[in-house]
Coordinates of C-alpha atoms and ligand atoms in Angstrom, one line a residue:
M669 CA 75.8 -105.8 74.0
D670 CA 77.6 -104.6 76.3
W671 CA 80.4 -105.4 79.1
R672 CA 79.4 -105.6 82.1
F673 CA 80.8 -102.6 84.0
D674 CA 80.3 -101.6 87.3
N675 CA 83.1 -98.5 88.3
S676 CA 82.8 -98.9 92.3
Y677 CA 86.3 -97.0 92.9
A678 CA 84.9 -94.4 90.5
R679 CA 81.6 -94.1 92.4
D680 CA 82.8 -94.3 96.2
L681 CA 86.2 -92.6 96.1
A682 CA 86.1 -89.3 94.3
G683 CA 89.1 -87.2 95.6
A684 CA 91.2 -90.3 94.7
Y685 CA 91.6 -90.0 91.2
V686 CA 91.5 -87.7 88.2
A687 CA 88.7 -88.8 85.2
Q688 CA 91.1 -89.1 82.0
A689 CA 90.3 -91.5 78.6
P690 CA 92.8 -92.9 77.0
A691 CA 95.2 -91.5 74.0
K692 CA 94.1 -92.5 70.6
A693 CA 96.5 -94.4 68.7
P694 CA 97.6 -94.6 65.1
A695 CA 97.8 -97.8 63.7
P696 CA 96.6 -100.1 66.6
R697 CA 97.6 -103.8 65.7
V698 CA 96.8 -107.0 68.4
L699 CA 100.3 -108.5 69.4
A700 CA 98.6 -110.7 72.1
F701 CA 95.3 -111.6 73.2
N702 CA 94.6 -113.8 76.3
A703 CA 91.1 -115.1 75.1
A704 CA 90.4 -117.5 78.0
L705 CA 90.5 -114.7 80.1
A706 CA 88.3 -112.1 78.1
A707 CA 85.8 -115.3 78.2
E708 CA 85.8 -115.3 81.9
L709 CA 85.3 -111.6 82.2
G710 CA 82.4 -111.6 79.5
L711 CA 84.3 -109.6 77.0
P712 CA 81.1 -109.3 74.6
E713 CA 82.5 -111.2 71.0
G714 CA 81.3 -107.7 69.4
L715 CA 83.9 -105.7 70.8
D716 CA 86.9 -105.2 68.9
P717 CA 90.1 -106.2 70.7
A718 CA 92.7 -103.8 68.8
A719 CA 90.0 -100.8 69.0
V720 CA 89.4 -101.2 72.9
F721 CA 92.8 -102.5 74.2
S722 CA 94.3 -99.6 72.0
G723 CA 92.3 -97.0 73.7
N724 CA 90.6 -96.1 70.6
L725 CA 87.4 -97.1 71.7
V726 CA 86.6 -96.7 75.4
P727 CA 83.4 -99.4 75.8
E728 CA 80.0 -98.2 76.7
G729 CA 79.8 -98.2 80.8
A730 CA 83.9 -97.9 81.1
A731 CA 84.7 -94.4 83.3
P732 CA 88.4 -94.0 82.8
L733 CA 90.3 -92.8 85.0
A734 CA 93.9 -92.3 86.6
Q735 CA 94.4 -93.0 90.3
A736 CA 96.6 -91.2 92.6
Y737 CA 98.8 -92.8 94.8
A738 CA 102.1 -91.4 96.8
G739 CA 104.9 -94.4 97.8
H740 CA 108.3 -95.0 98.9
Q741 CA 110.4 -95.8 96.0
F742 CA 113.7 -96.9 96.9
G743 CA 113.3 -96.0 100.7
G744 CA 112.4 -92.3 99.6
F745 CA 109.0 -90.7 99.7
S746 CA 106.9 -89.1 97.3
P747 CA 103.4 -87.9 98.2
Q748 CA 102.3 -88.0 94.9
L749 CA 102.7 -90.6 92.1
G750 CA 99.5 -91.8 90.6
D751 CA 99.2 -93.3 87.4
G752 CA 101.0 -91.2 85.2
R753 CA 100.6 -93.6 82.0
A754 CA 98.2 -95.9 83.0
L755 CA 94.5 -95.6 83.6
L756 CA 91.5 -97.8 84.9
L757 CA 89.4 -98.5 82.3
G758 CA 86.3 -99.4 84.9
E759 CA 85.7 -103.0 86.8
V760 CA 83.3 -105.9 85.8
I761 CA 82.0 -108.6 87.4
D762 CA 83.4 -111.9 86.0
R763 CA 81.4 -114.7 85.8
A764 CA 82.0 -116.3 89.1
G765 CA 80.9 -113.0 90.1
R766 CA 84.4 -111.6 91.6
R767 CA 84.9 -107.8 90.9
R768 CA 87.7 -107.1 88.4
D769 CA 89.9 -104.2 87.6
I770 CA 90.1 -103.8 83.7
A771 CA 93.3 -101.2 83.4
M772 CA 95.3 -99.9 80.5
K773 CA 99.1 -99.0 80.8
G774 CA 101.0 -97.1 77.8
S775 CA 97.4 -95.4 77.2
G776 CA 98.9 -92.0 77.0
P777 CA 99.9 -89.0 79.9
T778 CA 97.8 -88.1 83.1
P779 CA 97.8 -85.6 85.2
F780 CA 100.1 -87.8 87.3
A781 CA 102.6 -88.2 84.8
R782 CA 105.4 -85.2 86.5
R783 CA 108.9 -85.7 83.7
G784 CA 107.4 -89.0 81.9
D785 CA 105.4 -89.2 78.5
G786 CA 103.0 -91.3 79.3
W787 CA 103.7 -94.0 76.7
A788 CA 104.9 -98.1 77.0
A789 CA 107.0 -99.8 74.7
V790 CA 106.4 -103.2 73.1
G791 CA 109.4 -105.0 74.9
P792 CA 108.1 -104.1 78.7
V793 CA 104.5 -104.1 77.7
L794 CA 105.3 -107.7 76.6
R795 CA 107.6 -108.8 79.5
E796 CA 104.7 -108.0 81.7
Y797 CA 102.1 -110.0 80.0
L798 CA 104.4 -113.0 79.9
M799 CA 105.8 -112.6 83.2
G800 CA 102.0 -112.1 85.0
E801 CA 100.9 -115.5 83.1
A802 CA 103.7 -117.2 84.1
M803 CA 103.2 -116.3 87.8
A804 CA 98.9 -117.0 87.2
A805 CA 100.4 -120.3 85.8
L806 CA 102.7 -121.0 89.0
G807 CA 99.6 -120.4 91.0
V808 CA 100.8 -117.0 92.6
P809 CA 98.0 -114.2 93.0
T810 CA 98.9 -111.5 89.9
S811 CA 97.4 -109.4 88.0
R812 CA 97.2 -110.9 84.7
A813 CA 97.7 -109.9 80.8
L814 CA 94.3 -109.4 78.8
A815 CA 95.9 -107.5 75.9
A816 CA 99.2 -105.8 74.3
V817 CA 98.6 -104.1 71.8
A818 CA 101.3 -102.3 69.2
T819 CA 99.9 -98.8 68.9
G820 CA 101.8 -97.4 65.7
R821 CA 103.6 -94.7 67.8
Q822 CA 107.1 -94.2 68.4
V823 CA 107.8 -94.2 72.0
L824 CA 111.3 -92.4 72.7
R825 CA 113.4 -94.0 75.2
E826 CA 117.4 -94.7 75.0
R827 CA 116.3 -95.0 71.1
P828 CA 113.0 -94.4 69.3
L829 CA 111.0 -97.8 70.1
P830 CA 107.5 -99.2 68.8
G831 CA 104.8 -98.3 71.7
A832 CA 102.3 -100.5 73.0
V833 CA 99.0 -100.5 75.4
L834 CA 98.6 -103.1 78.0
T835 CA 95.6 -104.2 79.3
R836 CA 95.8 -105.9 82.4
V837 CA 93.6 -107.1 85.1
A838 CA 93.5 -107.2 88.8
A839 CA 91.3 -107.8 92.3
S840 CA 92.4 -103.9 92.2
H841 CA 95.1 -101.5 92.1
L842 CA 94.8 -100.5 95.8
R843 CA 98.4 -100.1 96.9
V844 CA 100.1 -99.6 100.0
G845 CA 100.9 -96.0 98.3
T846 CA 97.3 -95.5 98.3
F847 CA 97.0 -95.2 101.8
Q848 CA 100.0 -93.0 101.7
F849 CA 99.2 -90.5 99.6
F850 CA 95.9 -89.7 102.1
A851 CA 97.7 -90.3 105.3
A852 CA 100.5 -87.5 103.7
R853 CA 98.1 -85.3 103.2
G854 CA 96.1 -85.6 106.7
Q855 CA 93.1 -86.4 105.0
A856 CA 91.8 -88.1 108.2
E857 CA 88.2 -88.6 106.4
M858 CA 89.1 -89.5 102.9
L859 CA 91.8 -92.3 104.5
R860 CA 88.8 -93.6 106.8
R861 CA 86.9 -94.0 103.2
L862 CA 89.6 -95.4 101.7
A863 CA 89.9 -98.0 104.2
D864 CA 86.4 -98.8 104.8
Y865 CA 86.3 -99.1 100.2
A866 CA 89.1 -101.7 100.6
I867 CA 87.3 -103.4 103.4
A868 CA 84.4 -104.0 101.3
R869 CA 86.2 -105.1 98.7
H870 CA 88.8 -107.3 100.2
D871 CA 87.7 -108.1 103.7
P872 CA 84.8 -108.2 104.0
G873 CA 84.7 -110.9 106.9
C874 CA 86.7 -107.6 108.8
A875 CA 83.7 -105.7 108.8
A876 CA 82.2 -107.4 112.0
A877 CA 85.3 -107.7 113.7
A878 CA 85.9 -105.8 117.2
N879 CA 88.4 -104.0 115.3
P880 CA 87.8 -103.9 111.5
Y881 CA 91.2 -101.8 110.6
L882 CA 93.0 -104.1 112.6
A883 CA 91.6 -107.0 111.3
F884 CA 91.7 -105.1 108.3
F885 CA 95.8 -104.9 108.6
D886 CA 96.5 -108.6 109.7
G887 CA 94.5 -110.0 106.3
V888 CA 97.0 -108.1 104.2
V889 CA 100.1 -109.1 106.1
Q890 CA 98.9 -112.6 105.9
R891 CA 98.1 -112.1 101.9
Q892 CA 101.4 -110.4 101.4
A893 CA 103.8 -112.7 103.5
R894 CA 102.1 -115.5 101.6
L895 CA 102.8 -114.0 98.3
V896 CA 106.6 -113.1 99.0
A897 CA 107.2 -116.7 100.1
Q898 CA 105.7 -118.1 97.1
W899 CA 107.9 -115.9 95.1
M900 CA 110.2 -116.8 97.2
G901 CA 109.8 -120.4 96.4
L902 CA 109.9 -119.5 92.9
G903 CA 113.9 -117.8 92.6
F904 CA 111.8 -114.6 91.1
I905 CA 112.9 -110.9 92.3
H906 CA 110.0 -108.6 92.1
G907 CA 112.4 -105.9 91.4
V908 CA 110.8 -102.8 92.3
M909 CA 109.0 -103.7 95.7
N910 CA 108.5 -99.8 96.1
T911 CA 105.3 -99.1 98.5
D912 CA 103.2 -97.9 95.4
N913 CA 103.6 -101.6 93.7
M914 CA 102.7 -103.8 96.9
T915 CA 98.7 -104.3 96.6
I916 CA 96.5 -104.6 99.6
S917 CA 94.5 -107.9 97.4
G918 CA 97.9 -109.9 97.5
E919 CA 98.4 -109.6 94.2
T920 CA 102.0 -109.5 92.1
I921 CA 101.6 -105.9 90.3
D922 CA 103.8 -103.5 88.1
Y923 CA 106.2 -106.4 86.8
G924 CA 109.2 -103.8 85.6
P925 CA 112.7 -105.0 85.7
C926 CA 112.0 -107.9 87.7
A927 CA 113.0 -111.8 86.4
F928 CA 113.8 -115.3 87.9
M929 CA 117.1 -115.9 89.8
E930 CA 119.0 -118.8 88.1
A931 CA 122.4 -119.7 90.2
Y932 CA 121.2 -119.5 94.0
S933 CA 122.8 -116.4 96.0
P934 CA 120.8 -114.3 97.9
G935 CA 122.6 -111.1 96.4
T936 CA 120.7 -111.5 93.2
V937 CA 119.8 -108.1 91.3
F938 CA 118.7 -108.1 87.9
S939 CA 117.8 -104.4 87.8
S940 CA 119.6 -101.9 86.5
I941 CA 117.8 -98.8 88.7
D942 CA 118.4 -101.2 91.9
H943 CA 122.4 -99.8 92.7
Q944 CA 122.4 -100.5 96.3
G945 CA 120.6 -103.9 96.2
R946 CA 117.6 -102.7 98.3
Y947 CA 115.3 -105.0 96.2
A948 CA 117.7 -108.2 96.0
Y949 CA 116.0 -111.6 96.2
G950 CA 117.2 -112.3 99.6
N951 CA 116.1 -108.8 100.9
Q952 CA 112.4 -108.8 100.0
P953 CA 111.5 -110.5 102.8
L954 CA 112.8 -107.2 105.1
I955 CA 111.3 -105.0 102.1
L956 CA 107.8 -107.0 103.0
A957 CA 108.0 -105.9 106.5
W958 CA 109.6 -102.7 106.2
N959 CA 106.5 -101.7 103.5
L960 CA 103.9 -103.2 106.1
A961 CA 105.0 -100.8 108.4
R962 CA 104.6 -98.2 106.1
L963 CA 100.6 -99.0 105.7
A964 CA 100.4 -99.3 109.1
E965 CA 101.8 -96.2 110.0
T966 CA 98.4 -95.0 107.6
L967 CA 96.3 -96.6 109.5
V968 CA 97.6 -96.1 113.0
S969 CA 94.9 -93.5 113.9
L970 CA 91.8 -95.8 112.9
F971 CA 93.4 -98.3 114.9
D972 CA 92.6 -97.4 118.3
A973 CA 91.2 -93.6 119.4
D974 CA 93.8 -93.6 121.9
E975 CA 97.5 -92.7 120.1
A976 CA 99.6 -94.7 122.9
R977 CA 97.3 -97.3 122.5
A978 CA 97.1 -97.3 118.8
V979 CA 101.0 -97.5 118.9
E980 CA 101.2 -100.3 121.4
V981 CA 99.0 -102.4 119.1
A982 CA 100.9 -101.3 115.7
N983 CA 104.1 -102.3 116.9
A984 CA 102.7 -105.4 118.5
R985 CA 101.6 -106.4 114.7
L986 CA 105.0 -105.8 113.1
D987 CA 106.5 -107.7 115.5
G988 CA 104.9 -110.3 114.5
I989 CA 105.7 -110.0 110.8
A990 CA 108.9 -111.8 110.6
G991 CA 107.4 -115.1 112.4
I992 CA 104.2 -115.2 109.7
Y993 CA 106.4 -114.7 107.1
R994 CA 108.6 -117.7 108.3
A995 CA 105.8 -120.1 108.6
E996 CA 104.6 -119.1 104.9
W997 CA 107.5 -120.0 104.0
L998 CA 108.3 -122.9 105.6
A999 CA 104.8 -124.2 104.3
V1000 CA 106.4 -123.5 100.6
M1001 CA 109.0 -125.3 101.7
A1002 CA 107.1 -128.3 102.7
E1003 CA 105.7 -128.9 99.6
K1004 CA 108.7 -127.9 97.4
L1005 CA 110.7 -130.7 99.9
G1006 CA 107.8 -133.1 99.3
L1007 CA 107.8 -132.6 103.4
A1008 CA 104.7 -134.0 105.1
A1009 CA 105.1 -131.3 107.3
P1010 CA 107.2 -128.3 107.6
D1011 CA 111.1 -128.7 108.7
A1012 CA 113.2 -125.7 109.3
A1013 CA 116.3 -127.6 109.2
L1014 CA 115.5 -129.3 105.8
A1015 CA 113.9 -126.4 104.4
D1016 CA 117.3 -124.3 105.7
G1017 CA 119.9 -126.7 104.7
F1018 CA 118.4 -127.3 101.3
V1019 CA 118.5 -123.7 100.4
A1020 CA 122.4 -123.4 102.1
A1021 CA 123.1 -126.4 100.2
L1022 CA 121.6 -124.9 96.8
A1023 CA 124.4 -121.8 97.1
G1024 CA 125.4 -121.4 93.3
T1025 CA 123.2 -123.8 91.9
D1026 CA 120.3 -123.6 89.5
W1027 CA 117.8 -122.4 91.5
T1028 CA 114.4 -124.2 89.5
T1029 CA 116.4 -127.5 88.6
G1030 CA 117.9 -127.7 92.1
F1031 CA 114.6 -128.4 93.0
R1032 CA 113.5 -130.4 90.0
S1033 CA 116.9 -132.6 91.0
L1034 CA 115.2 -134.2 93.9
S1035 CA 113.0 -136.5 91.9
E1036 CA 115.7 -136.3 89.2
P1037 CA 118.5 -137.2 90.4
A1038 CA 120.8 -137.2 86.7
L1039 CA 120.1 -133.5 87.4
R1040 CA 122.1 -133.0 90.4
G1041 CA 125.2 -133.7 88.2
A1042 CA 124.8 -130.1 87.7
W1043 CA 125.2 -129.5 91.2
A1044 CA 127.6 -126.7 92.8
E1045 CA 128.4 -128.0 96.5
R1046 CA 127.8 -131.5 95.5
A1047 CA 129.1 -132.5 99.0
A1048 CA 126.4 -130.0 101.0
L1049 CA 123.5 -132.2 99.1
E1050 CA 124.8 -135.4 99.8
A1051 CA 125.1 -134.8 103.4
W1052 CA 121.4 -133.4 103.3
L1053 CA 119.7 -136.4 101.4
P1054 CA 119.5 -138.7 104.7
G1055 CA 117.6 -136.4 106.3
W1056 CA 115.0 -135.5 103.7
E1057 CA 114.5 -139.2 102.7
A1058 CA 113.7 -139.7 106.4
A1059 CA 111.0 -136.9 106.7
R1060 CA 109.1 -137.2 103.0
A1061 CA 105.4 -137.8 103.0
P1062 CA 104.2 -141.1 101.5
D1063 CA 103.1 -139.3 98.2
W1064 CA 106.2 -137.4 97.7
Q1065 CA 106.8 -137.7 94.2
A1066 CA 103.2 -135.9 93.4
R1067 CA 104.2 -133.4 95.5
L1068 CA 107.6 -132.4 94.3
A1069 CA 106.0 -132.7 91.0
A1070 CA 103.1 -130.6 91.9
A1071 CA 105.1 -127.4 93.6
N1072 CA 108.7 -127.2 91.4
P1073 CA 108.0 -126.3 87.9
V1074 CA 109.9 -127.4 85.0
Y1075 CA 109.7 -124.5 83.1
I1076 CA 109.7 -120.5 84.0
P1077 CA 110.4 -117.8 81.6
R1078 CA 114.0 -118.1 81.7
N1079 CA 115.7 -114.5 81.7
Y1080 CA 118.1 -115.4 78.1
K1081 CA 114.6 -117.2 76.4
V1082 CA 112.8 -114.0 78.0
E1083 CA 115.3 -111.2 76.1
E1084 CA 115.3 -113.4 72.4
A1085 CA 111.4 -113.4 72.5
L1086 CA 111.7 -109.7 73.5
A1087 CA 114.2 -108.8 71.0
A1088 CA 112.5 -110.4 68.1
A1089 CA 108.8 -108.9 68.5
E1090 CA 110.2 -105.7 68.9
A1091 CA 111.9 -106.6 65.4
G1092 CA 107.9 -107.7 64.1
D1093 CA 108.5 -111.5 65.1
L1094 CA 106.2 -112.7 67.2
A1095 CA 106.9 -116.7 67.1
P1096 CA 109.5 -116.8 69.7
F1097 CA 107.0 -115.0 72.2
E1098 CA 104.4 -116.8 71.6
A1099 CA 106.3 -120.2 71.9
L1100 CA 107.3 -119.4 75.3
L1101 CA 104.2 -117.8 76.5
A1102 CA 103.0 -121.6 75.6
V1103 CA 105.7 -122.9 77.6
V1104 CA 105.3 -121.0 80.5
K1105 CA 101.7 -121.2 80.3
A1106 CA 102.3 -124.7 81.6
P1107 CA 105.4 -124.9 84.3
F1108 CA 105.1 -128.4 85.5
G1109 CA 105.8 -131.5 83.9
A1110 CA 108.3 -131.7 81.1
R1111 CA 107.2 -132.1 77.5
P1112 CA 109.4 -133.5 74.7
G1113 CA 111.0 -131.1 72.4
L1114 CA 111.2 -128.3 75.1
E1115 CA 114.4 -129.2 76.5
A1116 CA 116.3 -125.9 75.9
Y1117 CA 113.0 -123.9 77.7
A1118 CA 114.3 -126.2 80.9
L1119 CA 117.6 -125.1 81.1
P1120 CA 119.9 -121.9 82.6
A1121 CA 121.2 -119.5 80.2
P1122 CA 124.6 -119.9 78.9
A1123 CA 127.2 -118.9 81.0
Q1124 CA 128.0 -115.6 79.0
F1125 CA 124.4 -114.0 78.9
V1126 CA 124.7 -114.8 82.8
A1127 CA 127.4 -112.1 83.2
G1128 CA 125.8 -109.3 81.8
F1129 CA 122.1 -109.8 82.4
R1130 CA 120.1 -106.3 83.3
T1131 CA 116.8 -106.0 83.0
F1132 CA 115.6 -102.5 82.3
C1133 CA 112.0 -100.4 83.5
G1134 CA 111.1 -99.2 80.5
T1135 CA 110.1 -96.0 81.7
Ligands
LIG1453 P1 106.3 -98.2 88.3 O1 108.1 -97.9 88.1 O2 106.1 -98.8 87.0 O3 105.7 -98.7 88.8 O4 106.2 -96.4 88.2 C1 106.2 -95.4 89.3 C2 105.6 -94.4 88.8 O5 106.2 -93.8 87.5 C3 103.9 -94.4 88.7 O6 103.6 -93.1 89.4 C4 104.2 -94.2 87.1 O7 102.9 -94.2 86.6 C5 105.1 -93.6 86.4 N1 105.4 -93.6 85.4 C6 106.5 -94.5 85.1 N2 106.7 -94.3 84.0 C7 106.2 -93.2 82.8 C8 106.1 -92.9 81.8 N3 106.9 -93.4 80.8 N4 105.3 -91.8 81.7 C9 104.2 -91.2 82.6 N5 104.2 -91.6 84.1 C10 105.2 -92.8 84.5
LIG1454 MG1 104.1 -99.2 89.9

């Protein structure tokens, strides 16, 4: 039996990709396989994951290709990035009727590889696997990991590392940078085709709107604002919010040097490549708006045939983004604080009182007062509590439990798991994955996973892109 591919990107967007087959792996070995997701996707039992998800066997119906895109990286524009080491294998219609991209990363160099080698290493592949699965369990829109397969190929980084391929699943891989690619080249007709494709795929309702492209832009704004608000609620730092890593679907993709913040400080940066702190925790909402402005620039000629009117309407939209984000963030905070309705003073007050305290256990301490002993600014918390007690929803305890995880992928646990996996021991990775796949509600025996990292680990912690 064949996998149900239906490759609309390959069919409809000639000029937006280069056809390319994955490289063959010398000695494929499955490191992790997401059987539940495979079932959702209707992956036929007869397809061998080691062969298919290493790149050794291109399944019947797939049409592998490298996608073209541009992007602002740390503020500087590159007119041509594209999938340098990734491939869209194809799209499958899942059991629920949804169209989903099946994509590989680390499957060999493509014409977009520039100076990169096209490979990925076991550590970063397993990090993306773990982070994506954790985010999915936390209720955040995200790409999902389907498989991680070691290739048997050595990959040269600062030192030789074992190579691997990650296969991930996403609603699509259309990015802000995909639009920038055609806008930068002045390809107006391709840009319109891309916008129409994106509308058909993600915002079919917009096709009938008075101004479909403006309605589409509004949809992207709404989804990305919601997404970043959810990141902020969890203390998640993406690390590389370049425009080529921000999706039209509103899903999180490209988990590179990302991490969950422990002690709350808005300036927190983990990424070893983010020297200026552009993508620090507290900057993420500003970067959201900045990236959406770059998307608006590519669409402005589609908003209105009259250029002055188009610019005016685009600027009005951009002015509205901060308010849209703020409303999403207040909604997230209302859930996390168990409030009956959003409350700006309580939300801002809590976050201010949280300074220096572990983000995740700080929220948990609302339902578990025993945890309040670890607060950095205890007096600030005590001053805040009476107002909160007066404003809580009748079912506040249930709300707190549903919105505030006990288990996140703690950085030191992730590092431990990846180091062991690199040395051939997958047990810590598997244990951590099982923990973060069920993040809500404490389970006996897992106490260590709920604790912030030891101080000596925090001081020197950086995550690396793995490129
Ligand atoms: P990322 O930081 O993973 O989002 O990648 C940014 C850009 O660099 C994309 O165009 C990637 O395809 C490309 N890239 C990153 N690492 C490699 C690599 N090892 N080989 C080829 N291209 C790469
Ligand atoms: Mg990327």
